[in-house]
PDB file of C-alpha atoms in Angstrom:
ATOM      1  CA  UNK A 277    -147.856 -99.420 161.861  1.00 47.00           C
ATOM      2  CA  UNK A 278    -148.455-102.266 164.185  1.00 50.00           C
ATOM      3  CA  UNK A 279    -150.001-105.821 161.889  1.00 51.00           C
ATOM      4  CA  UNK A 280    -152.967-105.915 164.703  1.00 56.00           C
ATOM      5  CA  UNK A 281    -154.007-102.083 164.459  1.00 71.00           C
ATOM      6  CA  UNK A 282    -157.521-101.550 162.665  1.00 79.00           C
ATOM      7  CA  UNK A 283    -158.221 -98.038 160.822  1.00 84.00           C
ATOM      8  CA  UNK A 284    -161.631 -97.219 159.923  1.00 82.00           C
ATOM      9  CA  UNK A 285    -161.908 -96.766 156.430  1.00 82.00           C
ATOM     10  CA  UNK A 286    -163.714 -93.693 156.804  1.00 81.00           C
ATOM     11  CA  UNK A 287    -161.079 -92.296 158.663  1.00 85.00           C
ATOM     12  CA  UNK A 288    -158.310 -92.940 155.708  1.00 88.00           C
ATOM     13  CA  UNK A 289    -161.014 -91.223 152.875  1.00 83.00           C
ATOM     14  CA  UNK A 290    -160.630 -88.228 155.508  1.00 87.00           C
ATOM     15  CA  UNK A 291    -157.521 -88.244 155.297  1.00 89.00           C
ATOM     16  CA  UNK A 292    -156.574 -88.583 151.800  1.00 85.00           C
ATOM     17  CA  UNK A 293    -159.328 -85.969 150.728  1.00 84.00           C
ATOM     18  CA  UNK A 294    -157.160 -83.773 152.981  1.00 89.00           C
ATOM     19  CA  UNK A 295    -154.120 -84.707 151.676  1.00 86.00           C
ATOM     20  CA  UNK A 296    -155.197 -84.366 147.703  1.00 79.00           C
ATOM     21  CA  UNK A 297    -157.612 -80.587 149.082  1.00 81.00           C
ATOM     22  CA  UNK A 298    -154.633 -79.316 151.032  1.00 85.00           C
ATOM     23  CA  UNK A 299    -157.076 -77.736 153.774  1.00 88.00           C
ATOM     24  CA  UNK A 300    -159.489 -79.671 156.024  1.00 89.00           C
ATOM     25  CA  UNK A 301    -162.468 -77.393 155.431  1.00 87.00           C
ATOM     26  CA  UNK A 302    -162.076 -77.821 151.724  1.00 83.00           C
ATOM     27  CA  UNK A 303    -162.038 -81.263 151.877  1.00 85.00           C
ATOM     28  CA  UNK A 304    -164.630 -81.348 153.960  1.00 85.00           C
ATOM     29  CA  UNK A 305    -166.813 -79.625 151.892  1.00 80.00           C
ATOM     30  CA  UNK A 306    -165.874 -81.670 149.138  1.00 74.00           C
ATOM     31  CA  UNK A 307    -166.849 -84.833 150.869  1.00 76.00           C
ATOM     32  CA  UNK A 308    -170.025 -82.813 152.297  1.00 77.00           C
ATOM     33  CA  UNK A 309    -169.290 -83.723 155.583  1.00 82.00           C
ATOM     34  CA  UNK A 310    -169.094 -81.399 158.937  1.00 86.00           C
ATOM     35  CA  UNK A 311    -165.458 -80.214 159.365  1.00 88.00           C
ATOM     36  CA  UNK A 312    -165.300 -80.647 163.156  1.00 89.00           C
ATOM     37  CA  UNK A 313    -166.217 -84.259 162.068  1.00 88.00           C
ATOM     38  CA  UNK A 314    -163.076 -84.346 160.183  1.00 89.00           C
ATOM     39  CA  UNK A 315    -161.226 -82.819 162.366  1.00 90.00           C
ATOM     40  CA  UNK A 316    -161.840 -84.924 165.293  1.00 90.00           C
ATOM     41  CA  UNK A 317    -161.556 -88.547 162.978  1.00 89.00           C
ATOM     42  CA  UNK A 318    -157.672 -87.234 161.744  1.00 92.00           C
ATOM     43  CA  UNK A 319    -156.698 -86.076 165.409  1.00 91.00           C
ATOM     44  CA  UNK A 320    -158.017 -89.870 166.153  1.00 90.00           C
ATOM     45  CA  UNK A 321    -156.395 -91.437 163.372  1.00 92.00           C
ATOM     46  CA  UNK A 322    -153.370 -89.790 164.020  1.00 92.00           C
ATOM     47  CA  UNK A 323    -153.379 -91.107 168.136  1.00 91.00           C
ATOM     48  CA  UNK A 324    -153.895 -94.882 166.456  1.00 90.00           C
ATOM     49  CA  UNK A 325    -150.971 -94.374 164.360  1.00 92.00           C
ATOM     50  CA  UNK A 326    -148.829 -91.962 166.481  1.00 91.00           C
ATOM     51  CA  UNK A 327    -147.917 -89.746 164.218  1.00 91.00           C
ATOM     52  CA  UNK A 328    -148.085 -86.392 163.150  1.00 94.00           C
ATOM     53  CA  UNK A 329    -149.796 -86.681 159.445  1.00 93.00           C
ATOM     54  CA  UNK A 330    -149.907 -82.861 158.665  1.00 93.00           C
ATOM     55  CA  UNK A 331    -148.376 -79.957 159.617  1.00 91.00           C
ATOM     56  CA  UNK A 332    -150.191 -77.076 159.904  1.00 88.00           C
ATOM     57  CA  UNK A 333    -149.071 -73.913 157.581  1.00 87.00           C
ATOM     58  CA  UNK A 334    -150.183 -70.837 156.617  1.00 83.00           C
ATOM     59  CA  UNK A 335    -151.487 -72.342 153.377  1.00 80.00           C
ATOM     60  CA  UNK A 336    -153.452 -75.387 155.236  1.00 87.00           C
ATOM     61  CA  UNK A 337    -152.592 -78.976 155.852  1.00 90.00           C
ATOM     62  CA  UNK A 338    -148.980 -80.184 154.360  1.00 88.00           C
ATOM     63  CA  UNK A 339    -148.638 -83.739 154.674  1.00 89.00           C
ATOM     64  CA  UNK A 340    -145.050 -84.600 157.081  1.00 91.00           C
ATOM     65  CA  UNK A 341    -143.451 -87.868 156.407  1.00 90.00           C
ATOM     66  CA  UNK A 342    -145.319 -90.326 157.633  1.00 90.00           C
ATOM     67  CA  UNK A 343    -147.998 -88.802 156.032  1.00 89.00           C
ATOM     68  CA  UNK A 344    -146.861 -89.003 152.626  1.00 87.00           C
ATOM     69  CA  UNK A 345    -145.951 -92.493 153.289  1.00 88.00           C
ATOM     70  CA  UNK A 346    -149.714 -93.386 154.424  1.00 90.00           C
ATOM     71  CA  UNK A 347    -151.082 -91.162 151.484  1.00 86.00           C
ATOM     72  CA  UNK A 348    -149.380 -93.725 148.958  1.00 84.00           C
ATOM     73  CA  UNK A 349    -150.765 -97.029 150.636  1.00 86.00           C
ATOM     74  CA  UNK A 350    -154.583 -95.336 151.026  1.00 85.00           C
ATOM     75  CA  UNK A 351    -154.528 -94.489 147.233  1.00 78.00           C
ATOM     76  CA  UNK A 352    -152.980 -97.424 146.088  1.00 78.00           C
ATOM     77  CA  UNK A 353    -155.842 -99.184 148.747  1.00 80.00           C
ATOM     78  CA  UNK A 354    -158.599 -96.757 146.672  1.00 71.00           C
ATOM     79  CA  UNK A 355    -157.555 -98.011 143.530  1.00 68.00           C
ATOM     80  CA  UNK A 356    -158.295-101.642 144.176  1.00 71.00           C
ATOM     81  CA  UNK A 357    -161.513-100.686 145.263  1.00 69.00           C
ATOM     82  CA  UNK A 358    -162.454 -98.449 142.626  1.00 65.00           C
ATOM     83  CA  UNK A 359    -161.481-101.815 140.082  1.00 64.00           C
ATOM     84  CA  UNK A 360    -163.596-104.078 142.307  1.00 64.00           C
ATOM     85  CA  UNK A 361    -166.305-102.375 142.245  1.00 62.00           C
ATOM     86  CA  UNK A 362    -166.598-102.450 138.168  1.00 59.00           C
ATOM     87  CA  UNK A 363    -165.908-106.241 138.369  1.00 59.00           C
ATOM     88  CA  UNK A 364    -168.990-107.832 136.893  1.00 56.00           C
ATOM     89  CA  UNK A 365    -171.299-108.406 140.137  1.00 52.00           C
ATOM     90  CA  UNK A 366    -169.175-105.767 142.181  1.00 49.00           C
ATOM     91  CA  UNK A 367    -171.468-102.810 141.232  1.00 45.00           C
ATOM     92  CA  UNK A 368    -174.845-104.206 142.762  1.00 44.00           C
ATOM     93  CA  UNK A 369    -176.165-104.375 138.737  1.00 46.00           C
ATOM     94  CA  UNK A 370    -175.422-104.920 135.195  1.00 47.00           C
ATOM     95  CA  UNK A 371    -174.450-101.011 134.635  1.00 65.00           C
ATOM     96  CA  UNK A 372    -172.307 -99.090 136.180  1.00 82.00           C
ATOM     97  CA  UNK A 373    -172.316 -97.601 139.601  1.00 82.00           C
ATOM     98  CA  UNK A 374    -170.232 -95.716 141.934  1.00 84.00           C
ATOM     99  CA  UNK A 375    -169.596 -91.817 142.394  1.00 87.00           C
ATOM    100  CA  UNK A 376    -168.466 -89.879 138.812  1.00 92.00           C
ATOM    101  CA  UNK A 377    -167.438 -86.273 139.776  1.00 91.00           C
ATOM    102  CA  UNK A 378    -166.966 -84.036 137.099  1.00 95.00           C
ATOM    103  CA  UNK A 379    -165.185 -80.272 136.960  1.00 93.00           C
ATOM    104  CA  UNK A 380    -166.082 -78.498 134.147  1.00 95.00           C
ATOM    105  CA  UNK A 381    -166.593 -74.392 134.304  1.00 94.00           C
ATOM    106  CA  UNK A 382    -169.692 -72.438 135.261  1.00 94.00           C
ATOM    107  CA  UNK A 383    -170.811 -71.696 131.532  1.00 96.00           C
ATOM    108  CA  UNK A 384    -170.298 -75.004 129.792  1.00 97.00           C
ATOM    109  CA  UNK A 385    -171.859 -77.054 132.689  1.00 96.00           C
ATOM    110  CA  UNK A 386    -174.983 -74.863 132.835  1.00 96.00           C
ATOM    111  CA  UNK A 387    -175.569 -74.172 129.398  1.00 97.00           C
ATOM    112  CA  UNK A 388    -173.943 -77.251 127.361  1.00 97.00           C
ATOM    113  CA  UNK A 389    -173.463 -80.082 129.754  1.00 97.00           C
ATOM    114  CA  UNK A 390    -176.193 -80.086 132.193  1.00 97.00           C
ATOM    115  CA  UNK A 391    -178.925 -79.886 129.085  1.00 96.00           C
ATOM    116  CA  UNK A 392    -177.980 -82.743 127.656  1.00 97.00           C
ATOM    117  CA  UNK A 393    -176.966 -85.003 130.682  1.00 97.00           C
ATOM    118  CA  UNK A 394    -179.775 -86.919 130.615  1.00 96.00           C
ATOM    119  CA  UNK A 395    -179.352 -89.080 127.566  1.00 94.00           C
ATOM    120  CA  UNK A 396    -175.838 -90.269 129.980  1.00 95.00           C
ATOM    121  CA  UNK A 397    -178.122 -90.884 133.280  1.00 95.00           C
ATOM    122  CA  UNK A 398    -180.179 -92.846 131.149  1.00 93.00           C
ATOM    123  CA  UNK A 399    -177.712 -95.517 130.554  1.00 91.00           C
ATOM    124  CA  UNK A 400    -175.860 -95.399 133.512  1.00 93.00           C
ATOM    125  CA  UNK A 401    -179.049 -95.025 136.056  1.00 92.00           C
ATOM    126  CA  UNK A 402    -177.213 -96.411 138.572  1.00 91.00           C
ATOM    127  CA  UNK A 403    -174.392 -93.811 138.480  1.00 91.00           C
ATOM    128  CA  UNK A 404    -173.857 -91.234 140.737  1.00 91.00           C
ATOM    129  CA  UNK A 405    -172.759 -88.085 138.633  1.00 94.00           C
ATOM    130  CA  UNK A 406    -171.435 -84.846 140.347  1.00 92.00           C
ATOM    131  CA  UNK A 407    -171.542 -82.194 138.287  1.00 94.00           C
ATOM    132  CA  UNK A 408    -169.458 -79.381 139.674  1.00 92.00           C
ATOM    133  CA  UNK A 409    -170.030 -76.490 137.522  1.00 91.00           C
ATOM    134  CA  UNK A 410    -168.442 -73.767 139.407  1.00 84.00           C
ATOM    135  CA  UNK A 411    -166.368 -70.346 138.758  1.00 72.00           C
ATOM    136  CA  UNK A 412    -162.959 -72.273 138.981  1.00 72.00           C
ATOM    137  CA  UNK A 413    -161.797 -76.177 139.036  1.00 75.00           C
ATOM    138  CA  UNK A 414    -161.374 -79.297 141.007  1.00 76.00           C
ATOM    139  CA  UNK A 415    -157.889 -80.710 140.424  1.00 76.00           C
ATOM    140  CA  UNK A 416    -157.488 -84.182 139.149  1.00 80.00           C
ATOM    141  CA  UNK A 417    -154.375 -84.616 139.835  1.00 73.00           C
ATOM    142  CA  UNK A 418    -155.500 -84.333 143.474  1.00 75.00           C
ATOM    143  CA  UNK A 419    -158.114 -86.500 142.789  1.00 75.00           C
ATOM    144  CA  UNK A 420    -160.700 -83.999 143.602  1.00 82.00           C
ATOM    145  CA  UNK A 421    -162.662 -84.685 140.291  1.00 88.00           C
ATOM    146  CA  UNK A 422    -163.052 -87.948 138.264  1.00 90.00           C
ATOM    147  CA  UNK A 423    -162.605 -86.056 135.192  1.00 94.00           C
ATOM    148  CA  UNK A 424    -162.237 -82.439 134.801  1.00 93.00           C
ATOM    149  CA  UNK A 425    -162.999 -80.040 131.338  1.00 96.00           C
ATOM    150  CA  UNK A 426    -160.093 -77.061 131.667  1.00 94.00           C
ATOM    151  CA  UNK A 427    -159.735 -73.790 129.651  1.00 94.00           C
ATOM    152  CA  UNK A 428    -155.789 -74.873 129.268  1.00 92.00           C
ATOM    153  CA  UNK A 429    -153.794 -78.104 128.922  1.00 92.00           C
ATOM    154  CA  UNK A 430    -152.047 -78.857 132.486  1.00 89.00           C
ATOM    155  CA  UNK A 431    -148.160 -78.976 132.401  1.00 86.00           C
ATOM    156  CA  UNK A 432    -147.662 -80.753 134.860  1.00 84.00           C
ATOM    157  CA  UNK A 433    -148.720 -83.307 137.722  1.00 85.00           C
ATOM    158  CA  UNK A 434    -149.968 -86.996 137.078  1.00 87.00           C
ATOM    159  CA  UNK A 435    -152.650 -86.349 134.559  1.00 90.00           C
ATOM    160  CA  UNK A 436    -153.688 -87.207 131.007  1.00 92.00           C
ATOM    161  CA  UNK A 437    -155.307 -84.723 128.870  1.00 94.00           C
ATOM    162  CA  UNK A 438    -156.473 -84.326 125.245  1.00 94.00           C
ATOM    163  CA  UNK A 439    -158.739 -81.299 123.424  1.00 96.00           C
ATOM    164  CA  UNK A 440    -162.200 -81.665 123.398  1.00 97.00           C
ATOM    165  CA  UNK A 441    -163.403 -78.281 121.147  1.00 97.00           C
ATOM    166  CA  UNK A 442    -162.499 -75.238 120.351  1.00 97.00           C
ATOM    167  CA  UNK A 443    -164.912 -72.555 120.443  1.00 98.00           C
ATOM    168  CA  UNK A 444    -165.828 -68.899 120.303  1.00 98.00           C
ATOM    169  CA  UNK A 445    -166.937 -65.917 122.143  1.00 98.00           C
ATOM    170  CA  UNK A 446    -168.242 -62.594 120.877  1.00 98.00           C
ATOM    171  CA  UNK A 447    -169.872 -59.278 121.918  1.00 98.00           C
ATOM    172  CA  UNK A 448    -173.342 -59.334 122.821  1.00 98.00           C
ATOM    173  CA  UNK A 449    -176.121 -56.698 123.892  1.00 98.00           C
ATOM    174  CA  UNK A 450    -179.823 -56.803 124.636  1.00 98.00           C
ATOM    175  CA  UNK A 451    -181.722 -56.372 121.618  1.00 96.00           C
ATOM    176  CA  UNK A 452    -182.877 -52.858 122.831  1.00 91.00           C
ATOM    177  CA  UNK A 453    -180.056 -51.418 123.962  1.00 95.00           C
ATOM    178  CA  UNK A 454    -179.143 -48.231 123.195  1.00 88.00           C
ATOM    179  CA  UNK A 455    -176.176 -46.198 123.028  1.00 87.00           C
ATOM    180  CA  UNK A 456    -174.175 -45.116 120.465  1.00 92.00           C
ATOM    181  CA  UNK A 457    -173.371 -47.188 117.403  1.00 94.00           C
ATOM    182  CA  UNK A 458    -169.709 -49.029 117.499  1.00 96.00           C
ATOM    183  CA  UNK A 459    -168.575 -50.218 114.126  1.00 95.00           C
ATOM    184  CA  UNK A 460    -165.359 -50.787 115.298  1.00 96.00           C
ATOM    185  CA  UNK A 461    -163.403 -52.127 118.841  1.00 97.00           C
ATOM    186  CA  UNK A 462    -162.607 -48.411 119.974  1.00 95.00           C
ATOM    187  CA  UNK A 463    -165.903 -47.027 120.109  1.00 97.00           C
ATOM    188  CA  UNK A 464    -167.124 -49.789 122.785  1.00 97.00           C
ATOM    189  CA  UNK A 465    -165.185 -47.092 125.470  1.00 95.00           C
ATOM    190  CA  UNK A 466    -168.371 -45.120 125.053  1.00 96.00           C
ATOM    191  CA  UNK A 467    -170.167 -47.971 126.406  1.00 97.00           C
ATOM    192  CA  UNK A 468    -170.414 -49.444 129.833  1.00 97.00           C
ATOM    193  CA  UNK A 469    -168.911 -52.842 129.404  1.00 98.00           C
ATOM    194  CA  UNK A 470    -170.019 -56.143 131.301  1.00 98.00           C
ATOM    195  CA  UNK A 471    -166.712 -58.142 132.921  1.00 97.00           C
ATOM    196  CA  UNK A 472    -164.848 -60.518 135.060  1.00 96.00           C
ATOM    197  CA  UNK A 473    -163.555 -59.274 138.000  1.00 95.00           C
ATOM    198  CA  UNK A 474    -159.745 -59.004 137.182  1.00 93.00           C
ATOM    199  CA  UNK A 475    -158.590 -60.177 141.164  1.00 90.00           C
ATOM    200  CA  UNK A 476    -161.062 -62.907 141.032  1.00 89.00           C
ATOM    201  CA  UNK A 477    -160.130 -64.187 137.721  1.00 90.00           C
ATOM    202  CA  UNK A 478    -159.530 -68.424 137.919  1.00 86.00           C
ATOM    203  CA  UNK A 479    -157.980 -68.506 134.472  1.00 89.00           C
ATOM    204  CA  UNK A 480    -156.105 -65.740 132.449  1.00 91.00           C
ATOM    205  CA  UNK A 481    -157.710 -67.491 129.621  1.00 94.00           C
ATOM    206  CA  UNK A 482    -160.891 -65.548 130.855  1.00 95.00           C
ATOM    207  CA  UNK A 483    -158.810 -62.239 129.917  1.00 94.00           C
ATOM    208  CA  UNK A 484    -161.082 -61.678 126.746  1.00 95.00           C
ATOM    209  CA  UNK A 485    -161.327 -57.732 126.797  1.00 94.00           C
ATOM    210  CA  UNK A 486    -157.734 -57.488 126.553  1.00 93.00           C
ATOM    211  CA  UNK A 487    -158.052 -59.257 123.543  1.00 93.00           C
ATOM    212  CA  UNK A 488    -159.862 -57.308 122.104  1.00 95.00           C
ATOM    213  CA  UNK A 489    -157.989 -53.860 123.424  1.00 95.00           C
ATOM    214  CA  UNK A 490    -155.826 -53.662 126.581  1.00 94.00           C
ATOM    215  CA  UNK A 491    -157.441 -50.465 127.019  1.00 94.00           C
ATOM    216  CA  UNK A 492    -160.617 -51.946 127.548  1.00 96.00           C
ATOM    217  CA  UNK A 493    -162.468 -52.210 130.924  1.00 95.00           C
ATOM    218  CA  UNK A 494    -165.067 -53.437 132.457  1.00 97.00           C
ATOM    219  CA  UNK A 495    -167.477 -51.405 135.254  1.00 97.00           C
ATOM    220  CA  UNK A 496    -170.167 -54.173 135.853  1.00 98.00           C
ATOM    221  CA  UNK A 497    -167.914 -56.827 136.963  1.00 97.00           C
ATOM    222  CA  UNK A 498    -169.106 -60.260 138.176  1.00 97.00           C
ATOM    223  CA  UNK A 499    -166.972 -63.564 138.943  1.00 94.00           C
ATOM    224  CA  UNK A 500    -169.784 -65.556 137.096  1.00 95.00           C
ATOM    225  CA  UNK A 501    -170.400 -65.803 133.696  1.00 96.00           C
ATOM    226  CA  UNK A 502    -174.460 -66.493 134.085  1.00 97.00           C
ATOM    227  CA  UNK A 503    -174.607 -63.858 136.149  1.00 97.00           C
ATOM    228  CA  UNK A 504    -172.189 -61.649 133.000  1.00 98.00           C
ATOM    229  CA  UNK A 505    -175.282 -62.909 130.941  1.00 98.00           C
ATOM    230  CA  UNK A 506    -178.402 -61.561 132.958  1.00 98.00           C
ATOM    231  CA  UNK A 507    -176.598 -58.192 133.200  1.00 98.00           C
ATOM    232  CA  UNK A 508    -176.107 -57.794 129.182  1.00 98.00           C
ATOM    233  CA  UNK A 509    -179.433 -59.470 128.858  1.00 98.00           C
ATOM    234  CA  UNK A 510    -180.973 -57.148 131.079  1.00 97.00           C
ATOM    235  CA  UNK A 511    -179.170 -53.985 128.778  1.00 97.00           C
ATOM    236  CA  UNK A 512    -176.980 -52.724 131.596  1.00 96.00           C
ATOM    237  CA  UNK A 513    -173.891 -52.967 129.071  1.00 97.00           C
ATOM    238  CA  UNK A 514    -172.150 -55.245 126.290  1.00 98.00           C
ATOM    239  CA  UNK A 515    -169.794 -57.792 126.807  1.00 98.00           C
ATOM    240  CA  UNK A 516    -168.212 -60.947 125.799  1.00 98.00           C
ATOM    241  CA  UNK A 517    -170.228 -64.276 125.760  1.00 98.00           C
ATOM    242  CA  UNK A 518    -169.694 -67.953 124.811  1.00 98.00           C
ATOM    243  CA  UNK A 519    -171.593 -68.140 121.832  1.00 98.00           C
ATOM    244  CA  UNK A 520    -173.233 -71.420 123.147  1.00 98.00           C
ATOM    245  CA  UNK A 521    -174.505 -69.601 125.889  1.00 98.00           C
ATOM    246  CA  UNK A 522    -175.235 -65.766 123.565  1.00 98.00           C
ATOM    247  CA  UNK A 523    -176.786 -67.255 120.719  1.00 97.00           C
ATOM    248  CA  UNK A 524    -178.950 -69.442 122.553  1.00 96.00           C
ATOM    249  CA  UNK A 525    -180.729 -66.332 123.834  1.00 97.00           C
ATOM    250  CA  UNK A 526    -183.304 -64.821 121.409  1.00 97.00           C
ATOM    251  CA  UNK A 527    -182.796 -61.659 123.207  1.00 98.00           C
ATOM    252  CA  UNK A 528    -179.749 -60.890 122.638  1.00 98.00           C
ATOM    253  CA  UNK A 529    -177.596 -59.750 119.467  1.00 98.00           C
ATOM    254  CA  UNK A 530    -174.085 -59.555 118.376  1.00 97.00           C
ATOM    255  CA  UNK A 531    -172.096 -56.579 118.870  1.00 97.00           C
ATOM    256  CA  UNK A 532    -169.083 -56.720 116.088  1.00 97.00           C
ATOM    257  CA  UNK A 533    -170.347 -59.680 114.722  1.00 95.00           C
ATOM    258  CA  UNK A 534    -167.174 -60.275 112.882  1.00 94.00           C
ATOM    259  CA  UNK A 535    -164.798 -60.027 115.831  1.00 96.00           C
ATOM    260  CA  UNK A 536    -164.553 -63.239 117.316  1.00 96.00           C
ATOM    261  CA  UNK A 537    -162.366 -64.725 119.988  1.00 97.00           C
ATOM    262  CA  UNK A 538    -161.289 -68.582 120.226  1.00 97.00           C
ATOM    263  CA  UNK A 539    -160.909 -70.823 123.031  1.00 97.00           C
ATOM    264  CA  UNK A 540    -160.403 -74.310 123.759  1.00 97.00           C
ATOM    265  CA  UNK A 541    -161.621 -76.719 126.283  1.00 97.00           C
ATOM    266  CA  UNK A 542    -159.152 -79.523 126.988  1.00 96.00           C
ATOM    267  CA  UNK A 543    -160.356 -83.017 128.823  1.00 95.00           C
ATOM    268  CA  UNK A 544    -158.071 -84.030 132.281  1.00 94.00           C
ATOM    269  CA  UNK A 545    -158.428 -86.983 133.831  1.00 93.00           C
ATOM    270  CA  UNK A 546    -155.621 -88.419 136.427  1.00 90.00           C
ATOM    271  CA  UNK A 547    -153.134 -90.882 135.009  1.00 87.00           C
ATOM    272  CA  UNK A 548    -154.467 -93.835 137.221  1.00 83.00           C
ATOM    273  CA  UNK A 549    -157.841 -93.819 137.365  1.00 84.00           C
ATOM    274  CA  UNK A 550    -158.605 -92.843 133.758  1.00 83.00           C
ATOM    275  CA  UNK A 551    -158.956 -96.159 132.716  1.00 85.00           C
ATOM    276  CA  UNK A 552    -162.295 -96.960 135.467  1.00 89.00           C
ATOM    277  CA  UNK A 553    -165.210 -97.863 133.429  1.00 90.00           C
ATOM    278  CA  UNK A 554    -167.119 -94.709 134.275  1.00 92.00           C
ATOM    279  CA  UNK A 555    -164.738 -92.790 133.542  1.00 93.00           C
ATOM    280  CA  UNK A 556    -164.216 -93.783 130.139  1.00 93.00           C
ATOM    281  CA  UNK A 557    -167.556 -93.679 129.951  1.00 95.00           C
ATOM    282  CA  UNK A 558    -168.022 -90.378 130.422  1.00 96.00           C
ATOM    283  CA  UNK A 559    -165.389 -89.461 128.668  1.00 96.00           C
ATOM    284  CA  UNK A 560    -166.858 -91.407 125.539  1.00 96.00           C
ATOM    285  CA  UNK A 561    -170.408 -89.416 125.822  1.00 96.00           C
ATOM    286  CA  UNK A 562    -169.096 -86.354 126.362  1.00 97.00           C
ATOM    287  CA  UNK A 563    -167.108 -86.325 123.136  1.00 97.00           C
ATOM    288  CA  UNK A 564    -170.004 -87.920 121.101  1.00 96.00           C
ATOM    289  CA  UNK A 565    -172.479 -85.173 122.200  1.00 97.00           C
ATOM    290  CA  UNK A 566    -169.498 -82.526 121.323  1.00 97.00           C
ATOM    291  CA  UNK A 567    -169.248 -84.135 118.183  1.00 96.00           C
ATOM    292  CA  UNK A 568    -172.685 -84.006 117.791  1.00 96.00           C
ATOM    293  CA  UNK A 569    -173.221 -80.076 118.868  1.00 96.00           C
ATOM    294  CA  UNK A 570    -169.697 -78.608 117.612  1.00 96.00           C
ATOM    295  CA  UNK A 571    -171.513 -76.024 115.492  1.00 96.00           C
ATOM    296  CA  UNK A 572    -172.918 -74.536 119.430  1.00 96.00           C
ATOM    297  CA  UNK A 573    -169.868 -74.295 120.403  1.00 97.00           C
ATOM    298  CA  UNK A 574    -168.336 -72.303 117.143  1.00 96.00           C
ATOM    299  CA  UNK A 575    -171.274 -70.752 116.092  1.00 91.00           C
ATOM    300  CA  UNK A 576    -173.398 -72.394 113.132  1.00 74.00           C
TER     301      UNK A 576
END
């Protein structure tokens, strides 16, 4: 790289969200920019560097080289700049400020997080907080989420993690469903049961009616879990609910009340950046209001 050669820092947050998303039209949308944008600031980047940064596979963008060799220097470079910015006077204000992206799954960010985000905005007003509650995950270990709340402990990659709760699932139906009784597991096959769908499945933690029985299957299959929840709620069928998200409906009721399944939900945040101020902040309200509600999660 030549000592007289400016890059537009713009251009090197392209990059590296391509680098950590592994496709340009993922990290695009990350970034919620225009991916022809993208497109044409790497091809530009890459003619003020000469060099080839990615090659092109059939699973998207793998960095070459050089790449990897700029990908180092533009985190390293993000790093300082993420510590700046929480020097006292850095942030614009006494609190903190910035961008906080969050992963956490479709049924805990609706139904458990998103309620009770408020009493964080309030001290942190000046905080940006993206709150990705989606069927699947951001990586941090890509750095595609501040701080991420998984249904498993990672094994691998550059990432610290620690449990935050366990907590249960059970059957549910709509309190006037009808069909015929089940007082045990195997008479739920004479009932149309409410799913994932298996292909579509993000975690094989998510595998709950084989717990239950392998022989088990779902007809009404969704990817979403709110969406699982209007179609019991509605009395299409029974199936398996958080219980922060089944007893917190009134219209609902347990099916096999007894019969209870355990999860966990484990806390991942990436090795270097764990340590930012609004990070740990986060992390710090998000087990006190855990703490706080444990008995939604397990069932009071």
């Amino acid at each position: 790289m030549q000592p007289s050669l400016r890059l537009p820092w713009s251009a090197l947050q392209d990059f590296a969200a391509i680098a950590h998303a592994g496709q340009l039209a993922r990290a695009a949308q990350l970034l919620g920019v225009d991916a022809s944008t993208m497109g044409r600031r790497l091809r530009r980047l890459e003619a003020q560097l000469g060099q080839t940064l990615f090659e092109q596979t059939r699973e998207g963008h793998a960095l070459t080289e050089a790449g990897e060799a700029l990908l180092a220097h533009v985190e390293a470079m993000q790093r300082a700049a993420e510590r700046i910015a929480e020097l006292p006077g850095g942030g614009g204000g006494t609190g903190l400020s910035g961008l906080l992206r969050v992963s956490v799954s479709e049924g805990f960010g609706s139904w458990f997080v998103a309620p009770l985000l408020a009493g964080f905005h309030a001290r942190h007003p000046q905080l940006v907080i993206d709150l990705a509650a989606t069927s699947g995950f951001l990586n941090p270990s890509r750095r595609e989420a501040d701080l991420a709340v998984l249904l498993a402990r990672p094994r691998s990659g550059p990432v610290v993690s620690r449990k935050l709760s366990d907590y249960a699932l059970r059957l549910y139906a709509a309190a006037g469903y009808a069909g015929p009784p089940v007082r045990e597991v195997g008479d739920l096959s004479a009932h149309t049961l409410v799913g994932y769908v298996p292909d579509l499945l993000y975690a094989p933690e998510l595998r709950y009616l084989d717990e239950l029985d392998p022989a088990l299957t779902a007809t009404i299959r969704s990817s979403s879990i709110n969406a699982q929840h209007r179609l019991i709620a509605s009395g299409l069928g029974i199936g398996v609910l958080p219980r922060f998200i089944g007893d917190a409906d009134p219209g609902l009721v347990p099916i096999l009340p007894d019969r209870q399944i355990l999860r966990s939900f484990w806390i991942v945040t990436h090795r270097d950046t764990r340590q930012l101020k609004r990070i740990r902040a986060f992390q710090t309200w998000l087990e006190e209001v855990v703490d706080q509600h444990r008995d939604r999660l397990l069932g009071g």
